[in-house]
Short mmCIF file of C-alpha atoms and ligand atoms in Angstrom, two decimals:
data_model
loop_
_atom_site.label_atom_id
_atom_site.label_comp_id
_atom_site.label_asym_id
_atom_site.label_seq_id
_atom_site.Cartn_x
_atom_site.Cartn_y
_atom_site.Cartn_z
CA MET A 1 102.13 117.84 111.32
CA ALA A 2 100.31 114.68 111.66
CA ASN A 3 96.44 114.93 111.41
CA TYR A 4 95.41 111.56 110.36
CA PRO A 5 96.08 108.92 112.77
CA GLU A 6 94.57 106.17 110.73
CA LEU A 7 97.42 106.66 108.48
CA LYS A 8 100.09 105.36 110.56
CA GLY A 9 101.54 102.07 109.30
CA LYS A 10 99.86 102.55 105.86
CA VAL A 11 102.07 102.11 102.70
CA ALA A 12 102.31 104.70 99.78
CA VAL A 13 103.86 104.39 96.59
CA ILE A 14 104.73 107.92 94.91
CA THR A 15 106.44 108.43 91.63
CA GLY A 16 108.49 111.14 90.70
CA SER A 17 109.45 112.09 94.31
CA SER A 18 112.94 113.20 94.46
CA LYS A 19 112.01 116.85 94.40
CA GLY A 20 109.07 118.95 94.00
CA LEU A 21 105.45 118.00 94.80
CA GLY A 22 106.44 114.20 95.16
CA ARG A 23 108.99 115.02 97.49
CA ALA A 24 106.75 117.02 99.66
CA ILE A 25 103.91 114.39 99.48
CA GLY A 26 106.61 111.80 100.59
CA GLU A 27 107.52 113.98 103.57
CA ARG A 28 104.01 114.64 104.54
CA TYR A 29 102.89 111.04 104.52
CA ALA A 30 106.03 109.91 106.60
CA LYS A 31 105.10 112.65 109.15
CA GLU A 32 101.60 110.99 109.21
CA GLY A 33 103.46 107.90 110.12
CA MET A 34 103.24 106.04 106.60
CA ASN A 35 105.92 104.09 105.23
CA VAL A 36 106.78 105.42 101.59
CA VAL A 37 108.39 103.97 98.44
CA LEU A 38 109.68 106.70 96.51
CA ASN A 39 110.95 107.10 93.02
CA TYR A 40 113.65 108.82 91.10
CA ARG A 41 114.98 108.83 87.43
CA SER A 42 118.59 110.14 87.60
CA SER A 43 118.95 112.26 90.81
CA GLU A 44 120.21 109.56 93.06
CA LYS A 45 121.88 111.86 95.47
CA GLU A 46 118.90 114.13 95.89
CA MET A 47 116.82 111.08 96.30
CA GLU A 48 119.15 109.91 99.13
CA GLU A 49 118.86 113.37 100.98
CA VAL A 50 115.02 113.08 100.96
CA ILE A 51 115.25 109.51 102.50
CA ARG A 52 117.68 110.83 105.12
CA GLY A 53 115.44 113.41 105.90
CA ILE A 54 112.42 111.23 106.28
CA GLU A 55 114.50 108.91 108.44
CA ALA A 56 115.82 111.68 110.55
CA GLY A 57 112.26 112.36 111.50
CA GLY A 58 111.82 108.78 112.47
CA GLY A 59 109.99 107.85 109.27
CA LYS A 60 110.39 104.82 106.85
CA ALA A 61 111.43 105.42 103.11
CA VAL A 62 112.99 103.46 100.32
CA ALA A 63 113.34 104.29 96.69
CA VAL A 64 113.39 102.67 93.23
CA LYS A 65 114.90 103.91 90.38
CA GLY A 66 113.28 104.14 87.02
CA ASP A 67 111.05 105.97 84.34
CA VAL A 68 107.49 106.13 84.79
CA SER A 69 106.80 105.88 81.02
CA GLU A 70 108.52 102.28 80.81
CA GLU A 71 106.33 99.14 81.57
CA GLY A 72 107.48 97.56 84.72
CA LEU A 73 108.46 100.34 87.01
CA ALA A 74 105.10 100.48 88.64
CA GLU A 75 105.11 96.81 89.24
CA LYS A 76 108.76 97.09 90.83
CA MET A 77 107.54 99.99 93.14
CA ILE A 78 104.57 97.61 94.34
CA GLU A 79 106.91 94.71 94.87
CA LYS A 80 109.22 96.91 96.77
CA ALA A 81 106.29 98.23 99.00
CA ILE A 82 105.51 94.38 99.64
CA SER A 83 108.94 93.21 100.47
CA GLU A 84 109.80 96.24 102.53
CA PHE A 85 106.47 97.01 104.35
CA GLY A 86 104.25 94.00 103.63
CA LYS A 87 101.76 95.67 101.40
CA MET A 88 100.44 98.63 99.40
CA ASP A 89 97.45 101.10 100.36
CA LEU A 90 97.97 103.85 98.25
CA PHE A 91 99.56 104.85 94.75
CA VAL A 92 100.25 108.51 93.81
CA ASN A 93 100.99 109.12 90.18
CA ASN A 94 102.90 112.23 90.57
CA ALA A 95 105.82 112.24 87.86
CA GLY A 96 105.26 114.88 85.16
CA VAL A 97 107.15 116.98 82.64
CA GLN A 98 106.77 119.98 80.57
CA VAL A 99 108.55 121.82 77.68
CA GLU A 100 107.67 124.76 75.91
CA ALA A 101 107.00 124.57 72.12
CA LYS A 102 104.94 126.20 69.55
CA THR A 103 102.34 123.61 68.35
CA HIS A 104 103.17 124.13 64.71
CA GLU A 105 106.94 124.04 65.31
CA MET A 106 106.57 120.80 67.70
CA GLU A 107 108.74 117.90 67.18
CA PHE A 108 106.61 114.65 67.08
CA ASP A 109 109.04 113.18 69.71
CA ASN A 110 108.33 116.27 72.04
CA TRP A 111 104.72 115.60 71.87
CA LYS A 112 105.30 111.97 72.57
CA GLN A 113 107.66 112.39 75.51
CA ILE A 114 105.15 114.60 77.30
CA ILE A 115 102.13 112.36 76.63
CA ASP A 116 104.27 109.30 77.58
CA VAL A 117 105.32 110.59 80.97
CA ASN A 118 102.33 112.51 81.91
CA LEU A 119 99.47 110.27 80.68
CA ASN A 120 100.90 106.82 79.61
CA GLY A 121 102.92 106.98 82.92
CA THR A 122 99.87 107.49 85.00
CA PHE A 123 98.17 104.79 82.90
CA LEU A 124 100.70 102.23 83.88
CA GLY A 125 100.79 103.26 87.58
CA VAL A 126 97.20 103.00 87.66
CA ARG A 127 97.06 99.73 85.98
CA ALA A 128 99.43 98.31 88.22
CA ALA A 129 97.80 99.39 91.41
CA LEU A 130 94.39 98.14 90.30
CA LYS A 131 95.72 94.94 89.62
CA TYR A 132 97.25 94.58 93.03
CA PHE A 133 94.06 95.89 94.60
CA VAL A 134 91.83 93.79 92.71
CA GLU A 135 93.74 90.68 93.15
CA HIS A 136 94.10 90.91 96.91
CA GLU A 137 90.64 92.40 97.36
CA ILE A 138 92.11 95.66 98.83
CA GLU A 139 89.65 98.75 99.07
CA GLY A 140 92.91 100.68 97.70
CA ASN A 141 93.62 104.39 97.04
CA ILE A 142 94.92 106.17 93.88
CA ILE A 143 95.89 109.89 93.42
CA ASN A 144 96.70 111.11 90.26
CA MET A 145 98.48 114.43 89.69
CA SER A 146 96.71 116.61 87.37
CA SER A 147 96.93 120.40 86.97
CA VAL A 148 94.79 123.34 86.40
CA HIS A 149 95.34 122.86 82.69
CA GLU A 150 93.03 119.91 82.78
CA VAL A 151 90.64 122.76 82.21
CA ILE A 152 92.62 125.74 81.52
CA PRO A 153 93.88 125.98 77.86
CA ARG A 154 97.87 126.35 77.86
CA PRO A 155 99.35 127.87 74.68
CA GLY A 156 102.82 126.99 74.13
CA TYR A 157 102.17 123.66 76.14
CA THR A 158 99.35 122.18 74.19
CA HIS A 159 100.93 118.54 74.59
CA TYR A 160 100.95 119.30 78.51
CA ALA A 161 97.09 120.48 78.47
CA ALA A 162 96.20 117.61 76.43
CA SER A 163 97.95 115.30 78.79
CA LYS A 164 96.31 116.67 81.77
CA GLY A 165 92.99 116.76 80.10
CA GLY A 166 93.67 113.04 79.55
CA VAL A 167 94.50 112.42 83.12
CA LYS A 168 91.15 114.01 84.23
CA MET A 169 88.94 111.95 82.21
CA PHE A 170 91.12 108.85 82.90
CA THR A 171 90.83 109.36 86.59
CA LYS A 172 86.92 109.75 86.33
CA SER A 173 86.45 106.75 84.15
CA VAL A 174 88.62 104.45 86.38
CA ALA A 175 86.85 105.66 89.41
CA LEU A 176 83.61 104.60 87.92
CA GLU A 177 84.80 101.26 86.57
CA TYR A 178 86.31 100.35 90.15
CA ALA A 179 83.74 102.08 92.56
CA PRO A 180 81.98 98.78 93.05
CA ASN A 181 85.50 97.35 94.50
CA HIS A 182 85.51 100.29 96.86
CA ILE A 183 88.85 101.48 95.14
CA ARG A 184 88.95 105.19 95.21
CA VAL A 185 90.53 107.31 92.51
CA ASN A 186 91.06 110.90 92.63
CA ALA A 187 93.09 113.73 90.88
CA ILE A 188 94.64 116.93 92.39
CA ALA A 189 95.02 120.14 90.30
CA PRO A 190 97.55 122.36 91.60
CA GLY A 191 97.79 125.87 90.16
CA ALA A 192 101.37 127.67 90.23
CA ILE A 193 103.50 125.97 92.88
CA ASP A 194 107.20 126.93 93.80
CA THR A 195 108.92 123.63 92.80
CA PRO A 196 111.75 123.07 90.32
CA ILE A 197 109.48 122.82 87.42
CA ASN A 198 108.81 126.50 87.73
CA GLU A 199 112.51 127.47 88.62
CA GLU A 200 112.90 129.99 85.60
CA THR A 201 109.90 131.69 86.48
CA MET A 202 110.75 131.92 90.20
CA ASN A 203 114.17 133.23 89.46
CA ASP A 204 112.97 135.95 87.08
CA PRO A 205 111.53 138.72 89.48
CA GLU A 206 109.49 140.04 86.59
CA ASP A 207 108.06 136.90 85.49
CA LYS A 208 107.44 136.08 89.07
CA GLU A 209 105.41 139.26 89.74
CA GLY A 210 103.41 138.63 86.36
CA LEU A 211 102.44 135.20 87.70
CA GLU A 212 101.42 136.44 91.27
CA ALA A 213 99.23 139.02 89.32
CA LEU A 214 97.62 136.47 87.24
CA ILE A 215 96.76 134.37 90.57
CA PRO A 216 93.30 135.77 92.10
CA SER A 217 95.02 135.45 95.69
CA HIS A 218 98.32 136.76 94.39
CA ALA A 219 100.22 133.96 96.02
CA ILE A 220 102.31 131.24 94.45
CA GLY A 221 101.47 127.98 96.17
CA LYS A 222 103.97 126.04 98.36
CA PRO A 223 104.67 122.16 97.92
CA GLU A 224 103.22 121.67 101.42
CA GLN A 225 99.81 123.18 100.43
CA ILE A 226 99.50 120.16 97.74
CA ALA A 227 100.96 117.56 99.95
CA ALA A 228 98.14 118.66 102.70
CA VAL A 229 95.55 117.84 99.87
CA ALA A 230 97.25 114.69 99.26
CA ALA A 231 97.28 113.65 102.95
CA TRP A 232 93.60 114.48 103.10
CA LEU A 233 92.66 112.40 100.17
CA ALA A 234 94.81 109.51 101.58
CA SER A 235 92.93 109.68 104.95
CA ASP A 236 89.43 108.40 105.77
CA GLU A 237 88.17 111.93 106.09
CA SER A 238 87.81 111.71 102.22
CA SER A 239 86.15 108.06 102.19
CA TYR A 240 83.21 109.04 100.12
CA VAL A 241 85.22 111.09 97.60
CA THR A 242 86.11 109.27 94.42
CA GLY A 243 86.44 110.29 90.43
CA THR A 244 86.96 114.07 91.40
CA THR A 245 89.61 116.66 90.84
CA ILE A 246 90.56 118.77 93.83
CA PHE A 247 91.83 122.04 92.75
CA ALA A 248 94.30 123.74 94.95
CA ASP A 249 95.27 126.76 92.88
CA GLY A 250 94.50 130.29 94.91
CA GLY A 251 91.57 130.63 92.56
CA LEU A 252 93.41 130.44 89.30
CA SER A 253 90.87 128.23 87.65
CA LEU A 254 88.07 130.78 88.51
CA TYR A 255 88.02 132.90 85.32
CA PRO A 256 90.37 135.70 87.09
CA SER A 257 89.60 138.29 84.37
CA PHE A 258 85.99 138.29 86.09
CA GLY A 259 87.75 139.21 89.34
CA PRO A 260 86.85 142.18 91.17
CA GLU A 261 90.34 143.67 90.40
CA ASN A 262 89.35 143.65 86.58
CA LYS A 263 86.11 145.43 86.89
P1 LIG B 1 109.34 118.81 89.38
O1 LIG B 1 109.91 119.04 88.09
O2 LIG B 1 109.80 119.81 90.49
O3 LIG B 1 109.49 117.41 89.93
C1 LIG B 1 108.78 116.32 89.01
C2 LIG B 1 109.56 114.95 89.56
O4 LIG B 1 109.10 114.00 88.72
C3 LIG B 1 111.02 114.87 89.65
O5 LIG B 1 111.43 114.31 90.80
C4 LIG B 1 111.43 114.23 88.35
O6 LIG B 1 112.61 113.56 88.46
C5 LIG B 1 110.26 113.31 88.25
N1 LIG B 1 110.05 112.82 86.74
C6 LIG B 1 110.10 113.54 85.69
N2 LIG B 1 109.93 112.56 84.73
C7 LIG B 1 110.08 111.20 85.21
C8 LIG B 1 109.84 110.14 84.83
N3 LIG B 1 109.84 109.90 83.37
N4 LIG B 1 110.11 108.97 85.56
C9 LIG B 1 110.15 109.26 86.88
N5 LIG B 1 110.13 110.45 87.51
C10 LIG B 1 110.01 111.45 86.50
O7 LIG B 1 107.69 118.99 89.14
P2 LIG B 1 106.86 119.23 90.30
O8 LIG B 1 106.28 120.63 90.11
O9 LIG B 1 107.08 118.71 91.62
O10 LIG B 1 105.41 118.44 89.57
C11 LIG B 1 104.85 117.26 90.05
C12 LIG B 1 103.48 117.01 89.29
O11 LIG B 1 102.75 117.97 89.55
C13 LIG B 1 103.68 116.88 87.62
O12 LIG B 1 102.84 115.88 87.25
C14 LIG B 1 103.29 118.35 87.18
O13 LIG B 1 102.65 118.29 86.07
C15 LIG B 1 102.19 118.55 88.28
N6 LIG B 1 101.93 119.97 88.59
C16 LIG B 1 102.96 120.81 89.02
C17 LIG B 1 102.66 122.36 88.95
C18 LIG B 1 103.45 123.18 89.58
O14 LIG B 1 103.18 124.37 89.35
N7 LIG B 1 104.65 122.97 90.21
C19 LIG B 1 101.17 122.80 88.67
C20 LIG B 1 100.50 121.74 88.16
C21 LIG B 1 100.56 120.50 88.05
#
C-alpha cells in the first residue's frame, strides 16, 4: 500500500530492522517508494532476506551492521544513506530490548544494558540525525520507538519502563529545542504487538489469552499497524505534529480496569 506520494525518493534510516517492527517499517517505507538504510546487530541472514524481499517488490534497501549502543553506528548509517542514496530525510530509532528481572535482584549490568540500547541508543541516533539536519539546513524528521510503558508502570521490567519514560521526555525536549529549525521529532508507543520480542507469550496459549483479555480491544497488534503510524509520521500529512507520542495500543493505555467489561 502506497498512501503518500510525497515519500517517493525520500531516504530513511531505521535501526534494529532485521525483524519485528523495524522490519515492518522498512518494508512499508519501501512500498511508499522510499530508499531505506536498515540495521542489524548479528542476524545477517534475516537481514539479507528482508533486503531481497524489498528489492523483489521494486524497492531499494541497504544494511549496516552494528550495535546502536555504540558510538559511531548512527553516523555510519547516515554516511551509507548519503553514499547510496545521496541524502537522509528521516531517522527512525527503533532498536530496543527487554529482559525480565525483579528490581531487588537486578544485576547492574542488566539495568545498564537496557538503558544503553533503549535510551542511550536513541540519544546517539537523535544526535547524529540532528547534526546532519542542522549542518545541511534540512527540515528533517525523527521518529523514536517508545512504548505504552512510557506511561504504564511495568513491574518486572522497571529498567525497560525507565528507558521508555526517558525516551518520552527526551523526544519532547528535543522537539522543542529544534522546532525553530523545522525538524520534527515524535515517538510511537505500541501496545502489545506480535513480534519476536513477544515470542514466548505468543507461543503460550494461556499467556496469549491473558494478554488479549488485558487489551480493551482484545486484539494483539500486527507490526503493519505500527508501520502505518510510522508512514503517517514520515508523511506531509503530519507536518504540524512534533513532540508528541502516538499511541497504537488497542486501548491498553486507557486504564482498562475502568472499562465497561469490568463494571
Ligand atoms: P524485536 O526483538 O522483534 O526486534 C528488535 C530489533 O532490534 C531486532 O532487529 C534486533 O536485532 C534489534 N536490536 C536489538 N538490540 C540492538 C542493538 N543493540 N543494536 C542494534 N539493533 C538491535 O522487537 P520489536 O518488537 O520489533 O521492538 C522494536 C521496538 O519497539 C523496541 O524499541 C521495543 O521496545 C518497541 N516496542 C515493542 C512492542 C511490542 O509489543 N513488540 C511494544 C512496545 C514497544
